[in-house]
XYZ file of C-alpha atoms in Angstrom:
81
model
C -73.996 -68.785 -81.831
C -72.913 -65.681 -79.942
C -72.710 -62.824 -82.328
C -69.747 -60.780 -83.047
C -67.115 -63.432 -81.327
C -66.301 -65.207 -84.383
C -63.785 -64.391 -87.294
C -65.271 -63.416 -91.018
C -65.666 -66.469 -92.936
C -64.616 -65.716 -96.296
C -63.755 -66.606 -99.737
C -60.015 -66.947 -100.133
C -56.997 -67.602 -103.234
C -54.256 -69.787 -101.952
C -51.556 -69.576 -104.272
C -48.287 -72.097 -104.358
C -45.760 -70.483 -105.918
C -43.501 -73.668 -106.485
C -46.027 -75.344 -108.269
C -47.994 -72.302 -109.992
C -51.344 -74.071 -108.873
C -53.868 -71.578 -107.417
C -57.276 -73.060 -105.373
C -60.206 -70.944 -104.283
C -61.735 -71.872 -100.760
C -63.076 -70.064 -97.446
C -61.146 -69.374 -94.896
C -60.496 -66.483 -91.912
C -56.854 -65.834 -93.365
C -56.565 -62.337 -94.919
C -53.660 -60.752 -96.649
C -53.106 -57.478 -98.059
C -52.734 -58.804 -101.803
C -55.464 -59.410 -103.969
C -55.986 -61.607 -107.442
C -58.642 -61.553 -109.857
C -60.068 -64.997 -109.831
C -61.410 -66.950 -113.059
C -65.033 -65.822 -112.098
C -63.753 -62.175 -112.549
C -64.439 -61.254 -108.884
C -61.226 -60.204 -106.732
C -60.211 -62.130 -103.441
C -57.619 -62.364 -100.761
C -54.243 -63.887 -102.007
C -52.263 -66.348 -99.794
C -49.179 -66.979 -100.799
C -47.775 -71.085 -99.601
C -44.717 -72.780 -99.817
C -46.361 -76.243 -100.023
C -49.648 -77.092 -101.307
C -50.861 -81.093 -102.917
C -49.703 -79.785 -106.070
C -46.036 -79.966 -104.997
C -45.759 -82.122 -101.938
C -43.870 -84.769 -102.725
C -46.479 -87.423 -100.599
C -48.959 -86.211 -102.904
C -46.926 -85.952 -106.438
C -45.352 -89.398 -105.842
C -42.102 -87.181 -106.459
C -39.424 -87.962 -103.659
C -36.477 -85.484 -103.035
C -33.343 -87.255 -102.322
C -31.148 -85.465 -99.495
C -27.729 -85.993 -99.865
C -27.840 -88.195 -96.226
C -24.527 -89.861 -96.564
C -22.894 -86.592 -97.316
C -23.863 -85.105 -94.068
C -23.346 -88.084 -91.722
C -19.907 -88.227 -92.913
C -18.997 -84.586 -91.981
C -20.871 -85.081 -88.580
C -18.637 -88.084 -88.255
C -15.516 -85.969 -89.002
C -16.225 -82.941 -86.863
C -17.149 -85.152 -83.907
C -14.070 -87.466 -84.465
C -16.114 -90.587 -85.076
C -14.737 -92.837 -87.857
């Protein structure tokens, strides 16, 4: 490998907020917030929206959008009955 083209290669928290589930991993993400991990050494914290812990493909947990609600207002505004 060339030196000094590639990113740092670190040890990194992910965090999902939704699901309060926190994994360690490496990564080249890097954030300004930092979290004392289990092992009592402090790391990077990513913050994510979505993680296995509360995607629904993974939890078996299916949201149910309120479909027929909304193709009944697009039907009205666009003068479809």
């Amino acid at each position: 490998m060339k030196p000094d083209i590639h990113p740092d290669y670190h040890p990194v928290v992910f965090r999902d907020r939704s699901a309060d589930f926190a994994f360690l991993t490496r990564s080249t993400a890097t954030s300004s917030e930092t979290i004392v991990w289990e092992d009592g050494n402090t790391y990077p914290l990513i913050t994510v929206d979505v993680s296995s812990a509360s995607h629904p493909f993974y939890t078996g947990k299916q949201r149910v959008m309120d479909s027929a609600g909304r193709v009944e207002r697009f039907n009205r505004r666009y003068g479809r009955s």
